[in-house]
Tab-separated table of C-alpha atoms in Angstrom:
chain	number	residue	atom	x	y	z
D	1	MET	CA	115.548	126.884	117.251
D	2	ARG	CA	115.618	127.600	113.551
D	3	GLU	CA	116.620	124.664	111.399
D	4	GLN	CA	119.534	126.512	109.752
D	5	HIS	CA	121.089	126.983	113.204
D	6	LEU	CA	121.049	123.289	114.055
D	7	ARG	CA	124.320	121.441	114.284
D	8	PRO	CA	125.244	119.229	111.325
D	9	SER	CA	123.995	115.674	111.555
D	10	PRO	CA	126.551	113.281	113.030
D	11	ILE	CA	125.354	110.609	110.583
D	12	SER	CA	127.365	109.999	107.436
D	13	ALA	CA	126.231	107.912	104.464
D	14	THR	CA	128.510	105.437	102.730
D	15	VAL	CA	126.392	105.801	99.574
D	16	ASP	CA	126.111	108.689	97.123
D	17	PHE	CA	122.465	109.631	96.698
D	18	GLU	CA	123.210	111.403	93.398
D	19	ALA	CA	125.157	108.614	91.658
D	20	ASP	CA	123.549	106.304	89.108
D	21	GLY	CA	123.555	102.557	89.710
D	22	ALA	CA	122.795	100.364	92.711
D	23	GLN	CA	124.630	101.060	95.969
D	24	HIS	CA	124.335	99.091	99.190
D	25	GLY	CA	125.796	100.735	102.251
D	26	PHE	CA	125.080	102.267	105.611
D	27	LEU	CA	124.071	105.343	107.513
D	28	ARG	CA	126.843	105.405	110.101
D	29	LEU	CA	126.019	107.037	113.433
D	30	PRO	CA	128.908	107.279	115.934
D	31	HIS	CA	127.828	105.764	119.241
D	32	SER	CA	130.315	105.444	122.082
D	33	ARG	CA	129.319	102.693	124.469
D	34	ASP	CA	130.772	100.302	127.046
D	35	ASP	CA	131.683	97.584	124.561
D	36	SER	CA	132.974	99.919	121.806
D	37	ALA	CA	134.429	103.290	122.762
D	38	TRP	CA	134.531	104.488	119.140
D	39	GLY	CA	131.605	102.383	117.954
D	40	SER	CA	128.827	103.136	115.481
D	41	VAL	CA	125.233	102.253	114.741
D	42	MET	CA	125.279	100.990	111.137
D	43	ILE	CA	121.855	101.376	109.500
D	44	PRO	CA	121.610	99.459	106.185
D	45	ILE	CA	120.544	101.542	103.193
D	46	THR	CA	120.269	101.003	99.439
D	47	VAL	CA	120.067	103.608	96.689
D	48	VAL	CA	119.094	102.599	93.161
D	49	LYS	CA	119.217	105.469	90.658
D	50	ASN	CA	118.975	105.787	86.901
D	51	GLY	CA	118.810	109.252	85.368
D	52	GLU	CA	116.128	111.813	86.063
D	53	GLY	CA	112.756	110.998	87.561
D	54	PRO	CA	110.842	110.882	90.810
D	55	THR	CA	112.304	109.633	94.087
D	56	ALA	CA	110.625	107.065	96.310
D	57	LEU	CA	111.758	106.770	99.935
D	58	LEU	CA	110.813	103.314	101.230
D	59	THR	CA	111.131	102.580	104.947
D	60	GLY	CA	110.472	99.718	107.336
D	61	GLY	CA	111.451	98.951	110.905
D	62	ASN	CA	110.264	102.334	112.179
D	63	HIS	CA	109.184	100.087	115.026
D	64	GLY	CA	111.552	97.200	115.530
D	65	ASP	CA	108.993	94.415	116.073
D	66	GLU	CA	107.125	94.915	112.772
D	67	TYR	CA	108.408	92.665	110.018
D	68	GLU	CA	106.478	92.858	106.744
D	69	GLY	CA	108.263	96.051	105.699
D	70	PRO	CA	111.783	94.765	106.386
D	71	ILE	CA	111.000	91.501	104.569
D	72	ALA	CA	109.724	93.330	101.485
D	73	LEU	CA	112.481	95.960	101.482
D	74	PHE	CA	115.490	93.714	102.076
D	75	ASP	CA	114.112	91.618	99.198
D	76	LEU	CA	113.619	94.671	96.961
D	77	ALA	CA	117.137	95.957	97.717
D	78	LEU	CA	118.534	92.632	96.538
D	79	LYS	CA	116.487	92.410	93.341
D	80	LEU	CA	115.942	95.946	92.014
D	81	ASP	CA	117.936	96.463	88.790
D	82	PRO	CA	119.032	100.035	87.978
D	83	ALA	CA	118.220	99.370	84.321
D	84	GLU	CA	114.566	98.964	85.343
D	85	VAL	CA	114.473	102.276	87.226
D	86	ARG	CA	113.620	105.767	86.002
D	87	GLY	CA	114.510	108.099	88.820
D	88	ARG	CA	115.622	106.996	92.274
D	89	VAL	CA	114.630	104.536	94.988
D	90	ILE	CA	116.015	104.933	98.520
D	91	ILE	CA	115.461	101.841	100.657
D	92	ALA	CA	115.896	101.788	104.442
D	93	PRO	CA	114.491	98.429	105.596
D	94	ALA	CA	115.090	99.115	109.311
D	95	MET	CA	114.954	102.804	110.286
D	96	ASN	CA	115.285	102.197	114.015
D	97	TYR	CA	118.024	99.618	113.550
D	98	PRO	CA	118.790	99.107	117.272
D	99	ALA	CA	115.105	98.351	117.920
D	100	PHE	CA	114.970	96.064	114.880
D	101	LEU	CA	117.936	94.010	116.103
D	102	ALA	CA	116.367	93.759	119.564
D	103	GLY	CA	112.911	92.849	118.214
D	104	THR	CA	111.341	95.630	120.258
D	105	ARG	CA	109.075	98.551	119.411
D	106	THR	CA	111.476	101.095	120.885
D	107	SER	CA	115.248	101.372	120.917
D	108	PRO	CA	117.080	99.366	123.578
D	109	ILE	CA	119.672	102.176	123.701
D	110	ASP	CA	117.466	105.103	124.713
D	111	LYS	CA	113.905	103.654	124.728
D	112	GLY	CA	113.166	106.006	121.838
D	113	ASN	CA	110.019	105.451	119.796
D	114	MET	CA	111.145	106.470	116.302
D	115	ASN	CA	107.612	107.361	115.275
D	116	ARG	CA	107.281	109.846	118.146
D	117	SER	CA	110.758	111.392	117.789
D	118	PHE	CA	110.410	113.727	114.780
D	119	PRO	CA	111.729	116.215	113.835
D	120	GLY	CA	114.587	114.852	115.917
D	121	LYS	CA	117.793	116.488	117.125
D	122	PRO	CA	121.334	116.220	115.764
D	123	ASP	CA	122.625	116.432	119.344
D	124	GLY	CA	119.861	114.384	120.977
D	125	THR	CA	119.497	110.711	121.748
D	126	VAL	CA	120.409	108.018	119.216
D	127	THR	CA	116.783	107.783	118.102
D	128	GLU	CA	116.484	111.577	117.790
D	129	LYS	CA	119.676	111.710	115.718
D	130	ILE	CA	118.298	109.134	113.274
D	131	ALA	CA	114.986	111.009	113.044
D	132	ASP	CA	116.839	114.273	112.409
D	133	TYR	CA	118.792	112.701	109.528
D	134	PHE	CA	115.641	111.408	107.875
D	135	ARG	CA	113.944	114.783	108.356
D	136	ARG	CA	116.800	116.966	107.110
D	137	VAL	CA	118.510	114.748	104.538
D	138	LEU	CA	116.289	111.962	103.200
D	139	LEU	CA	112.765	113.420	103.240
D	140	PRO	CA	113.791	116.483	101.167
D	141	LEU	CA	114.986	114.088	98.433
D	142	ALA	CA	111.668	112.244	98.237
D	143	ASP	CA	108.525	112.724	96.169
D	144	ILE	CA	106.666	109.684	97.520
D	145	VAL	CA	107.243	108.116	100.952
D	146	LEU	CA	106.035	104.619	101.869
D	147	ASP	CA	106.533	103.652	105.520
D	148	PHE	CA	105.617	100.059	106.390
D	149	HIS	CA	103.975	99.215	109.705
D	150	SER	CA	102.124	96.329	111.303
D	151	GLY	CA	100.848	95.674	114.796
D	152	GLY	CA	104.095	94.493	116.324
D	153	ARG	CA	103.940	92.331	119.418
D	154	THR	CA	100.877	94.000	120.982
D	155	LEU	CA	98.362	94.510	118.148
D	156	ASP	CA	96.974	92.572	115.199
D	157	PHE	CA	95.443	94.384	112.199
D	158	LEU	CA	93.451	93.644	109.131
D	159	PRO	CA	96.021	94.121	106.329
D	160	PHE	CA	95.525	97.654	105.027
D	161	CYS	CA	97.302	100.507	103.297
D	162	ALA	CA	96.431	103.984	104.537
D	163	ALA	CA	96.781	107.713	104.121
D	164	HIS	CA	95.574	110.638	106.224
D	165	ILE	CA	92.957	113.300	105.737
D	166	LEU	CA	94.980	116.480	105.060
D	167	PRO	CA	94.300	120.215	104.837
D	168	ASP	CA	95.852	120.202	101.342
D	169	LYS	CA	93.241	118.292	99.356
D	170	ALA	CA	95.447	117.942	96.267
D	171	GLN	CA	98.165	116.345	98.404
D	172	GLU	CA	95.536	114.153	100.081
D	173	ALA	CA	94.072	113.016	96.747
D	174	LYS	CA	97.494	111.996	95.417
D	175	ALA	CA	98.178	110.023	98.585
D	176	PHE	CA	94.953	108.069	98.215
D	177	GLU	CA	95.798	107.358	94.570
D	178	PHE	CA	98.926	105.599	95.852
D	179	VAL	CA	96.879	103.782	98.514
D	180	ARG	CA	94.631	102.448	95.765
D	181	ALA	CA	97.659	101.462	93.676
D	182	PHE	CA	99.257	99.600	96.621
D	183	GLY	CA	96.345	97.177	96.457
D	184	ALA	CA	96.054	95.867	100.027
D	185	PRO	CA	92.931	93.852	100.912
D	186	TYR	CA	91.741	96.923	102.836
D	187	SER	CA	92.410	100.639	102.244
D	188	MET	CA	92.023	103.062	105.146
D	189	LYS	CA	91.346	106.746	105.678
D	190	MET	CA	93.335	106.754	108.874
D	191	LEU	CA	92.884	108.629	112.136
D	192	GLU	CA	95.873	108.834	114.480
D	193	ILE	CA	95.301	108.969	118.229
D	194	ASP	CA	98.754	110.510	118.788
D	195	ALA	CA	100.244	112.270	115.743
D	196	VAL	CA	102.800	114.406	117.593
D	197	GLY	CA	106.369	113.553	116.597
D	198	MET	CA	105.380	111.141	113.844
D	199	TYR	CA	107.396	110.465	110.678
D	200	ASP	CA	104.059	110.723	108.847
D	201	THR	CA	103.490	114.261	110.092
D	202	ALA	CA	107.034	115.375	109.279
D	203	ALA	CA	106.696	114.127	105.685
D	204	GLU	CA	103.215	115.561	105.167
D	205	GLU	CA	104.198	118.968	106.535
D	206	MET	CA	106.942	119.049	103.883
D	207	GLY	CA	104.323	118.433	101.190
D	208	LYS	CA	105.404	114.869	100.492
D	209	ILE	CA	103.017	112.170	99.330
D	210	PHE	CA	102.963	109.820	102.316
D	211	ILE	CA	101.332	106.415	102.659
D	212	THR	CA	101.665	103.751	105.300
D	213	THR	CA	100.412	100.274	106.144
D	214	GLU	CA	99.252	98.047	108.943
D	215	LEU	CA	99.742	94.506	107.658
D	216	GLY	CA	99.052	92.151	110.540
D	217	GLY	CA	100.884	91.850	113.822
D	218	GLY	CA	101.592	89.566	116.704
D	219	GLY	CA	105.334	90.146	116.434
D	220	SER	CA	105.724	88.120	113.256
D	221	ALA	CA	104.788	88.046	109.582
D	222	THR	CA	102.843	85.495	107.571
D	223	ALA	CA	103.297	84.353	103.991
D	224	LEU	CA	100.135	86.315	103.139
D	225	THR	CA	101.168	89.606	104.753
D	226	ALA	CA	104.722	89.446	103.375
D	227	ALA	CA	103.305	88.847	99.888
D	228	ILE	CA	100.972	91.849	100.281
D	229	ALA	CA	103.976	94.016	101.212
D	230	LYS	CA	106.107	92.837	98.273
D	231	ARG	CA	103.315	93.281	95.724
D	232	GLY	CA	102.295	96.625	97.222
D	233	VAL	CA	105.725	98.242	97.083
D	234	ALA	CA	106.145	97.167	93.451
D	235	ASN	CA	102.734	98.652	92.651
D	236	VAL	CA	103.708	101.942	94.306
D	237	LEU	CA	106.886	102.162	92.203
D	238	ARG	CA	104.876	101.430	89.053
D	239	HIS	CA	102.264	104.060	89.912
D	240	ALA	CA	105.058	106.600	90.479
D	241	GLY	CA	106.498	105.795	87.047
D	242	ILE	CA	109.797	104.686	88.605
D	243	ILE	CA	109.542	101.141	87.257
D	244	ALA	CA	107.583	99.992	84.212
D	245	GLY	CA	104.755	97.492	84.061
D	246	GLU	CA	101.105	97.158	84.871
D	247	ILE	CA	99.911	97.543	88.435
D	248	GLU	CA	98.842	94.185	89.845
D	249	ALA	CA	95.300	95.271	90.615
D	250	GLN	CA	93.725	93.676	93.664
D	251	PRO	CA	90.234	94.115	95.097
D	252	THR	CA	90.246	96.373	98.147
D	253	GLU	CA	87.598	97.356	100.682
D	254	TRP	CA	87.722	101.028	101.662
D	255	LEU	CA	87.461	101.839	105.354
D	256	ASP	CA	87.295	105.037	107.366
D	257	MET	CA	88.138	105.857	110.980
D	258	PRO	CA	85.822	108.840	111.460
D	259	SER	CA	86.348	109.691	115.138
D	260	GLY	CA	87.825	108.740	118.471
D	261	ASP	CA	84.857	106.412	118.977
D	262	CYS	CA	86.790	103.928	116.824
D	263	PHE	CA	89.091	103.147	119.752
D	264	ALA	CA	88.323	101.022	122.812
D	265	PHE	CA	90.739	100.951	125.754
D	266	ALA	CA	91.030	98.597	128.706
D	267	GLU	CA	90.174	100.126	132.060
D	268	ASP	CA	91.298	97.019	133.932
D	269	GLY	CA	94.004	94.462	133.301
D	270	GLY	CA	93.477	90.755	132.901
D	271	LEU	CA	92.912	88.014	130.367
D	272	VAL	CA	91.193	89.311	127.237
D	273	GLU	CA	88.547	87.161	125.542
D	274	PHE	CA	87.443	88.481	122.147
D	275	LEU	CA	83.858	87.781	121.142
D	276	VAL	CA	84.435	89.171	117.635
D	277	ASP	CA	87.156	88.317	115.124
D	278	LEU	CA	88.985	90.706	112.798
D	279	GLY	CA	86.800	91.765	109.882
D	280	GLU	CA	83.513	91.017	111.627
D	281	THR	CA	80.900	93.755	112.115
D	282	VAL	CA	79.495	94.788	115.488
D	283	GLU	CA	76.575	97.020	116.416
D	284	GLN	CA	76.938	100.040	118.665
D	285	ASP	CA	77.115	99.035	122.357
D	286	ALA	CA	77.787	95.392	121.456
D	287	VAL	CA	80.379	93.590	123.577
D	288	ILE	CA	83.607	93.244	121.601
D	289	ALA	CA	85.634	91.560	124.329
D	290	ARG	CA	85.638	90.632	127.989
D	291	ILE	CA	88.579	91.180	130.317
D	292	LEU	CA	88.659	88.391	132.845
D	293	PRO	CA	90.210	89.246	136.253
D	294	VAL	CA	93.159	86.970	136.966
D	295	GLY	CA	93.970	87.889	140.575
D	296	ARG	CA	91.249	85.647	142.001
D	297	THR	CA	88.380	83.455	140.842
D	298	GLY	CA	84.729	84.425	141.108
D	299	GLU	CA	85.173	88.025	139.870
D	300	LYS	CA	82.977	89.391	137.070
D	301	PRO	CA	84.741	90.322	133.817
D	302	PHE	CA	85.002	93.885	132.518
D	303	GLU	CA	83.246	94.326	129.174
D	304	ILE	CA	84.687	96.236	126.220
D	305	ARG	CA	81.742	97.667	124.279
D	306	ALA	CA	81.601	99.233	120.825
D	307	ARG	CA	81.038	102.997	120.918
D	308	MET	CA	79.903	102.874	117.284
D	309	LYS	CA	78.833	100.391	114.634
D	310	GLY	CA	81.740	99.093	112.585
D	311	LEU	CA	83.985	96.203	111.747
D	312	LEU	CA	86.865	95.100	113.927
D	313	ALA	CA	90.001	96.448	112.206
D	314	ALA	CA	92.515	95.810	114.996
D	315	ARG	CA	92.705	93.938	118.278
D	316	HIS	CA	95.047	93.613	121.226
D	317	TYR	CA	97.622	90.855	121.099
D	318	PRO	CA	98.467	88.530	122.873
D	319	GLY	CA	96.130	87.279	125.615
D	320	LEU	CA	96.978	89.398	128.665
D	321	ILE	CA	96.112	93.099	128.664
D	322	LYS	CA	96.938	96.002	130.998
D	323	ALA	CA	94.815	98.957	132.043
D	324	GLY	CA	95.177	101.698	129.433
D	325	ASP	CA	96.058	99.350	126.572
D	326	CYS	CA	94.205	99.716	123.297
D	327	CYS	CA	91.955	96.673	123.142
D	328	ALA	CA	90.125	97.153	119.841
D	329	VAL	CA	89.818	99.474	116.867
D	330	LEU	CA	86.695	99.768	114.752
D	331	ALA	CA	86.351	101.146	111.241
D	332	VAL	CA	83.413	101.781	108.954
D	333	THR	CA	83.033	100.720	105.345
D	334	VAL	CA	83.130	103.648	102.932
């Protein structure tokens, strides 16, 4: 179906994206349900605008159990002064608001994974309707898009900012300039194992400069990872020329995920014992982890081996793992 033939989005904004000043409001999505026949999903949003200039679209809570982005963006929405802005900043701290409130990766309403639901549908599920609004309304307004992620409840990452290798090398180069400006402890040339339906892909296909993060995990945030997120988003706005000031330069180690050999998956479930910690280097064929059978004693563990030499960039979290789960991710130093 051609985009111009799609139905209008059912979402309405209580803010004016073209008005100067700071506005705090909602994206209101009608949602009839058992406890509220004429109810709505109310997604918090802030717009801070001052005259002409670039637009930054800043998002968190794409997955509802990832918290560094929401922490940094709720804080930024409170503190950002329109007088300090040249251009526009659109802040959506919790894109998949139902998932965010539930503390789950996917929406409790429709089990929708926001980051696999693009381009969305105006007459689809709740998650698809939100994705459609971002795709048709918010992304066209943006010049630079920063979407915060971390490992959620089932992964733990080295704290990194990332962009993708793209066919358009000028677009790619600009994205990696923003990655460098963000200033995370690690900077990643990222490979996705499942890019279909991603917010990233939707933005990049529109020619937008898109960067993302993985800033920890375990279903929580630390003082360190929250501080990285707050400093990084300010650096991105400075690099875009939206706010003034010097970028708070931080040393970063550049990493690459060159192939599918970076990923190691569990073929059996059980209790996972890591033999390597995040940031440590392993040789090819080295044992990264053992999966201990838990159905009975006396059974040999299944070994997770490295398919390449690299450092451990991500690991499964918490202790029990299921067959098919991603157990470990390796990256190589650039």
